[in-house]
Amino acid sequence: MDFGVVVPFTRHMGFTLEVFDDGHSEVHYTARPEHLNSFNVTHGGALMTLLDIAMATAARSVQKDMGMVTIEMKTSFMQPARGPLVAKGHLMHRTATLAFTEATVWDASGRACAHATGTFKFVRRLATGPRSVNDLQQLPTD
């Protein structure tokens, strides 16, 4: 399934989108050796990226033509994440400009490994291409 927008980092990480509808998302991921920490488990930064993408995708699933910008994110790590992982995102509430979300990363045994809540801003998607600029400085911030 397509993320609906090109996010090169999701390709780099190897994320696949399995659910993208009605305020819900499901993103699958298996950490590569370079994504592990010194304890040989999935690095916290990789897990935070997975949670961020799951939450943003859940928020965008209700208005797929809009962009999302992460405003705030709180993450709790509950136990080491090993093997194939699934992040399930949920849009809890939205306003005209903000989305309030949560996501949990589950391992293959069904154990919750990490959980996050996040606030995202809906932004109008800007044109991209050789004759335009898609710079974050152009995004509205209020």
Coordinates of N, CA and C in Angstrom, one line a residue:
M1 N 0.9 -1.2 0.0 CA 0.0 0.0 0.0 C 0.9 1.2 0.0
D2 N 0.5 2.2 -0.7 CA 1.2 3.5 -0.8 C 0.9 4.4 0.4
F3 N 1.9 5.1 0.9 CA 1.7 6.1 2.0 C 1.0 7.3 1.5
G4 N 0.7 7.5 0.2 CA 0.0 8.6 -0.3 C 0.8 9.8 -0.6
V5 N 2.0 9.8 -0.1 CA 3.0 10.9 -0.4 C 4.4 10.2 -0.4
V6 N 5.3 10.8 -1.0 CA 6.7 10.2 -1.0 C 7.4 10.7 0.2
V7 N 7.8 9.7 1.0 CA 8.6 9.9 2.2 C 9.8 9.1 2.1
P8 N 10.9 9.6 1.6 CA 12.0 8.7 1.3 C 12.5 8.0 2.5
F9 N 12.4 8.6 3.7 CA 12.9 7.9 4.9 C 12.1 6.6 5.2
T10 N 10.8 6.6 4.9 CA 10.1 5.3 5.1 C 10.6 4.2 4.2
R11 N 11.0 4.6 3.0 CA 11.6 3.6 2.1 C 13.0 3.1 2.7
H12 N 13.8 4.1 3.1 CA 15.1 3.8 3.7 C 15.0 2.8 4.9
M13 N 14.0 3.0 5.7 CA 13.8 2.2 6.9 C 13.1 0.8 6.6
G14 N 12.5 0.8 5.4 CA 11.8 -0.5 5.1 C 10.4 -0.6 5.6
F15 N 9.7 0.5 5.9 CA 8.4 0.5 6.5 C 7.4 0.1 5.3
T16 N 6.4 -0.7 5.7 CA 5.3 -0.9 4.7 C 4.0 -0.6 5.4
L17 N 3.1 0.1 4.6 CA 1.8 0.5 5.1 C 0.8 -0.5 4.8
E18 N 0.1 -1.1 5.8 CA -0.9 -2.1 5.6 C -2.3 -1.6 5.8
V19 N -2.5 -0.6 6.7 CA -3.8 0.0 6.9 C -3.7 1.5 6.9
F20 N -4.6 2.2 6.2 CA -4.6 3.6 6.0 C -6.0 4.1 5.7
D21 N -6.8 4.1 6.8 CA -8.2 4.4 6.6 C -8.9 4.8 7.9
D22 N -9.8 5.7 7.8 CA -10.8 6.0 8.9 C -10.1 6.3 10.2
G23 N -9.0 7.0 10.2 CA -8.3 7.4 11.5 C -7.4 6.3 12.0
H24 N -7.1 5.3 11.2 CA -6.3 4.2 11.7 C -5.2 3.9 10.7
S25 N -4.1 3.5 11.2 CA -3.0 3.0 10.3 C -2.3 1.8 11.0
E26 N -1.6 1.1 10.1 CA -0.8 0.0 10.6 C 0.4 -0.1 9.7
V27 N 1.6 0.0 10.3 CA 2.9 0.1 9.6 C 3.7 -1.1 10.1
H28 N 4.2 -1.9 9.1 CA 5.1 -3.0 9.5 C 6.5 -2.7 9.2
Y29 N 7.4 -3.3 10.1 CA 8.8 -3.0 10.0 C 9.6 -4.1 10.7
T30 N 10.7 -4.5 10.0 CA 11.7 -5.4 10.6 C 13.0 -4.6 10.6
A31 N 13.6 -4.4 11.8 CA 14.9 -3.7 11.8 C 16.0 -4.4 11.1
R32 N 16.8 -3.6 10.4 CA 18.0 -4.2 9.7 C 19.1 -4.1 10.7
P33 N 20.2 -4.8 10.5 CA 21.3 -4.8 11.5 C 21.8 -3.3 11.8
E34 N 21.8 -2.4 10.9 CA 22.2 -1.1 11.1 C 21.2 -0.2 11.9
H35 N 20.0 -0.8 12.2 CA 19.0 -0.2 13.0 C 18.9 -0.6 14.4
L36 N 19.9 -1.4 14.8 CA 20.0 -2.0 16.1 C 20.9 -1.2 17.0
N37 N 20.6 -1.3 18.3 CA 21.5 -0.6 19.3 C 22.6 -1.5 19.8
S38 N 23.3 -1.1 20.8 CA 24.4 -1.9 21.3 C 23.9 -3.2 22.1
F39 N 22.7 -3.3 22.4 CA 22.1 -4.5 23.0 C 21.5 -5.4 22.0
N40 N 21.7 -5.1 20.7 CA 21.2 -5.9 19.6 C 19.7 -6.0 19.5
V41 N 19.0 -4.9 19.9 CA 17.6 -4.8 19.8 C 17.3 -3.5 19.0
T42 N 16.1 -3.3 18.5 CA 15.8 -2.1 17.7 C 16.1 -0.8 18.4
H43 N 16.8 0.0 17.8 CA 17.2 1.3 18.4 C 16.0 2.2 18.7
G44 N 16.0 2.9 19.8 CA 14.9 3.7 20.1 C 14.5 4.8 19.1
G45 N 15.5 5.3 18.4 CA 15.3 6.3 17.3 C 14.5 5.7 16.2
A46 N 14.8 4.4 15.9 CA 14.0 3.7 14.8 C 12.6 3.5 15.3
L47 N 12.4 3.2 16.5 CA 11.0 3.0 17.1 C 10.3 4.3 17.1
M48 N 11.0 5.4 17.4 CA 10.3 6.7 17.5 C 9.9 7.1 16.0
T49 N 10.7 6.8 15.1 CA 10.4 7.1 13.7 C 9.1 6.3 13.3
L50 N 9.1 5.0 13.6 CA 8.0 4.1 13.3 C 6.7 4.7 14.0
L51 N 6.8 5.1 15.2 CA 5.6 5.6 15.9 C 5.2 6.9 15.2
D52 N 6.1 7.8 14.9 CA 5.8 9.1 14.3 C 5.1 8.9 12.9
I53 N 5.6 8.0 12.1 CA 4.9 7.7 10.8 C 3.5 7.1 11.0
A54 N 3.4 6.1 12.0 CA 2.1 5.5 12.3 C 1.1 6.6 12.7
M55 N 1.5 7.5 13.6 CA 0.5 8.5 14.0 C 0.2 9.5 12.9
A56 N 1.2 10.0 12.2 CA 0.9 10.9 11.1 C 0.0 10.3 10.0
T57 N 0.3 9.0 9.7 CA -0.5 8.3 8.7 C -1.9 8.1 9.2
A58 N -2.1 7.8 10.4 CA -3.5 7.7 11.0 C -4.2 9.0 10.9
A59 N -3.5 10.1 11.2 CA -4.2 11.4 11.1 C -4.5 11.8 9.6
R60 N -3.6 11.5 8.7 CA -3.8 11.8 7.3 C -4.8 11.0 6.7
S61 N -5.1 9.8 7.3 CA -6.1 8.9 6.6 C -7.5 9.4 6.5
V62 N -7.8 10.5 7.3 CA -9.1 11.1 7.2 C -9.2 12.3 6.2
Q63 N -8.0 12.7 5.8 CA -7.9 13.8 4.8 C -6.6 13.7 4.0
K64 N -6.6 12.7 3.1 CA -5.4 12.2 2.5 C -4.7 13.3 1.6
D65 N -5.3 14.4 1.2 CA -4.7 15.4 0.4 C -3.9 16.4 1.2
M66 N -4.0 16.3 2.5 CA -3.2 17.3 3.4 C -1.9 16.7 3.8
G67 N -1.0 17.6 4.1 CA 0.3 17.2 4.7 C 0.2 17.3 6.2
M68 N 1.2 16.7 6.9 CA 1.2 16.7 8.3 C 2.6 17.1 8.8
V69 N 2.6 17.9 9.8 CA 3.9 18.3 10.5 C 3.8 17.9 12.0
T70 N 4.8 17.2 12.5 CA 4.8 16.8 13.9 C 5.0 18.0 14.7
I71 N 4.2 18.3 15.7 CA 4.3 19.4 16.6 C 4.9 19.0 17.9
E72 N 4.5 17.8 18.4 CA 4.9 17.3 19.7 C 4.7 15.8 19.7
M73 N 5.6 15.1 20.4 CA 5.5 13.7 20.5 C 6.1 13.2 21.9
K74 N 5.4 12.3 22.6 CA 5.9 11.8 23.8 C 6.0 10.3 23.6
T75 N 7.1 9.7 24.0 CA 7.3 8.2 23.7 C 7.7 7.5 25.0
S76 N 7.1 6.4 25.3 CA 7.4 5.5 26.4 C 7.9 4.2 25.8
F77 N 9.1 3.7 26.3 CA 9.6 2.4 25.9 C 9.3 1.4 27.0
M78 N 8.6 0.4 26.6 CA 8.2 -0.6 27.7 C 9.1 -1.8 27.8
Q79 N 9.6 -2.3 26.6 CA 10.5 -3.5 26.6 C 11.2 -3.5 25.3
P80 N 12.3 -4.3 25.2 CA 13.0 -4.4 24.0 C 12.2 -4.8 22.8
A81 N 12.4 -4.2 21.7 CA 11.7 -4.6 20.5 C 12.6 -5.4 19.6
R82 N 12.2 -6.6 19.3 CA 13.0 -7.6 18.5 C 12.1 -8.1 17.4
G83 N 12.7 -8.5 16.2 CA 12.0 -9.2 15.2 C 11.1 -8.3 14.4
P84 N 10.1 -8.9 13.7 CA 9.1 -8.1 13.0 C 8.2 -7.3 14.0
L85 N 8.0 -6.1 13.6 CA 7.2 -5.2 14.5 C 6.0 -4.6 13.7
V86 N 5.0 -4.3 14.4 CA 3.8 -3.7 13.8 C 3.5 -2.4 14.7
A87 N 3.3 -1.3 14.1 CA 2.9 -0.1 14.7 C 1.5 0.2 14.3
K88 N 0.6 0.4 15.3 CA -0.8 0.7 15.0 C -1.1 2.1 15.5
G89 N -1.5 2.9 14.6 CA -1.8 4.3 14.9 C -3.3 4.6 14.9
H90 N -3.6 5.6 15.7 CA -5.1 5.9 15.9 C -5.2 7.4 16.0
L91 N -6.1 8.0 15.3 CA -6.5 9.4 15.4 C -7.5 9.5 16.5
M92 N -7.1 10.2 17.6 CA -8.0 10.3 18.8 C -9.0 11.4 18.7
H93 N -8.5 12.6 18.1 CA -9.3 13.8 18.0 C -8.7 14.7 17.0
R94 N -9.5 15.4 16.3 CA -9.0 16.4 15.4 C -9.8 17.7 15.4
T95 N -9.1 18.8 15.1 CA -9.7 20.1 14.9 C -9.5 20.5 13.5
A96 N -9.8 21.7 13.1 CA -9.6 22.1 11.7 C -8.1 22.1 11.4
T97 N -7.2 22.3 12.3 CA -5.8 22.4 12.0 C -4.9 21.4 12.7
L98 N -5.4 20.7 13.8 CA -4.6 19.8 14.6 C -5.1 18.4 14.7
A99 N -4.2 17.5 14.8 CA -4.6 16.1 15.0 C -4.0 15.6 16.3
F100 N -4.7 14.9 17.1 CA -4.2 14.3 18.4 C -4.2 12.8 18.2
T101 N -3.1 12.2 18.3 CA -2.9 10.8 17.9 C -2.2 9.9 19.0
E102 N -2.3 8.6 18.8 CA -1.5 7.7 19.6 C -1.1 6.5 18.7
A103 N 0.0 5.8 19.1 CA 0.4 4.6 18.4 C 1.1 3.7 19.4
T104 N 1.1 2.4 19.1 CA 1.8 1.4 19.9 C 2.5 0.5 18.9
V105 N 3.7 0.2 19.3 CA 4.5 -0.8 18.5 C 4.4 -2.2 19.2
W106 N 4.0 -3.2 18.5 CA 3.8 -4.6 19.0 C 4.9 -5.5 18.3
D107 N 5.4 -6.4 19.1 CA 6.3 -7.4 18.5 C 5.5 -8.6 18.0
A108 N 6.2 -9.6 17.5 CA 5.5 -10.8 16.8 C 4.7 -11.6 17.9
S109 N 5.1 -11.5 19.2 CA 4.4 -12.2 20.2 C 3.2 -11.5 20.8
G110 N 2.9 -10.3 20.2 CA 1.8 -9.5 20.7 C 2.1 -8.6 21.9
R111 N 3.4 -8.5 22.2 CA 3.8 -7.7 23.4 C 3.9 -6.2 22.9
A112 N 3.4 -5.3 23.7 CA 3.6 -3.9 23.4 C 5.1 -3.5 23.8
C113 N 5.8 -2.9 22.9 CA 7.2 -2.5 23.1 C 7.4 -1.1 23.4
A114 N 6.6 -0.2 22.7 CA 6.7 1.2 22.8 C 5.3 1.8 22.5
H115 N 5.1 3.0 23.1 CA 3.8 3.7 22.9 C 4.1 5.2 22.8
A116 N 3.4 5.9 22.0 CA 3.5 7.3 21.9 C 2.2 8.0 21.7
T117 N 2.2 9.3 22.1 CA 1.1 10.2 21.8 C 1.8 11.3 21.0
G118 N 1.0 11.9 20.1 CA 1.6 13.0 19.3 C 0.5 14.0 18.9
T119 N 1.0 15.2 18.6 CA 0.1 16.3 18.1 C 0.7 16.7 16.7
F120 N -0.1 16.7 15.7 CA 0.3 17.0 14.4 C -0.5 18.2 13.8
K121 N 0.1 19.0 13.0 CA -0.6 20.1 12.3 C -0.9 19.7 10.9
F122 N -2.2 19.9 10.5 CA -2.5 19.7 9.1 C -2.0 20.9 8.3
V123 N -1.3 20.7 7.2 CA -0.8 21.8 6.3 C -1.1 21.5 4.9
R124 N -1.4 22.5 4.2 CA -1.7 22.4 2.8 C -0.4 21.9 2.1
R125 N -0.6 20.9 1.2 CA 0.6 20.4 0.5 C 1.0 21.4 -0.5
L126 N 2.3 21.6 -0.5 CA 2.9 22.6 -1.4 C 3.4 21.9 -2.7
A127 N 3.4 22.7 -3.8 CA 3.9 22.1 -5.1 C 5.4 21.8 -4.9
T128 N 5.8 20.7 -5.6 CA 7.2 20.4 -5.6 C 7.6 20.2 -7.1
G129 N 8.9 20.3 -7.3 CA 9.4 20.1 -8.7 C 10.5 21.0 -8.9
P130 N 11.1 21.0 -10.1 CA 12.3 21.8 -10.4 C 12.0 23.3 -10.4
R131 N 10.8 23.7 -10.6 CA 10.5 25.2 -10.6 C 9.8 25.7 -9.4
S132 N 9.7 24.9 -8.3 CA 9.1 25.3 -7.1 C 10.0 25.0 -5.9
V133 N 9.6 25.5 -4.8 CA 10.3 25.3 -3.6 C 9.4 24.7 -2.6
N134 N 9.8 23.6 -1.9 CA 9.0 23.0 -0.9 C 9.8 23.0 0.4
D135 N 10.0 24.2 0.9 CA 10.9 24.5 2.1 C 10.0 24.6 3.3
L136 N 10.5 24.0 4.4 CA 9.7 24.1 5.6 C 9.5 25.5 6.1
Q137 N 10.3 26.4 5.7 CA 10.1 27.8 6.1 C 8.9 28.4 5.4
Q138 N 8.4 27.8 4.4 CA 7.1 28.2 3.8 C 5.9 27.7 4.4
L139 N 6.0 26.7 5.3 CA 4.8 26.1 5.9 C 4.2 27.1 6.9
P140 N 2.9 27.2 6.9 CA 2.3 28.1 7.9 C 2.5 27.5 9.3
T141 N 2.8 28.3 10.2 CA 3.0 27.8 11.6 C 2.0 28.3 12.6
D142 N 0.9 28.9 12.2 CA -0.1 29.3 13.1 C -1.4 28.8 12.8

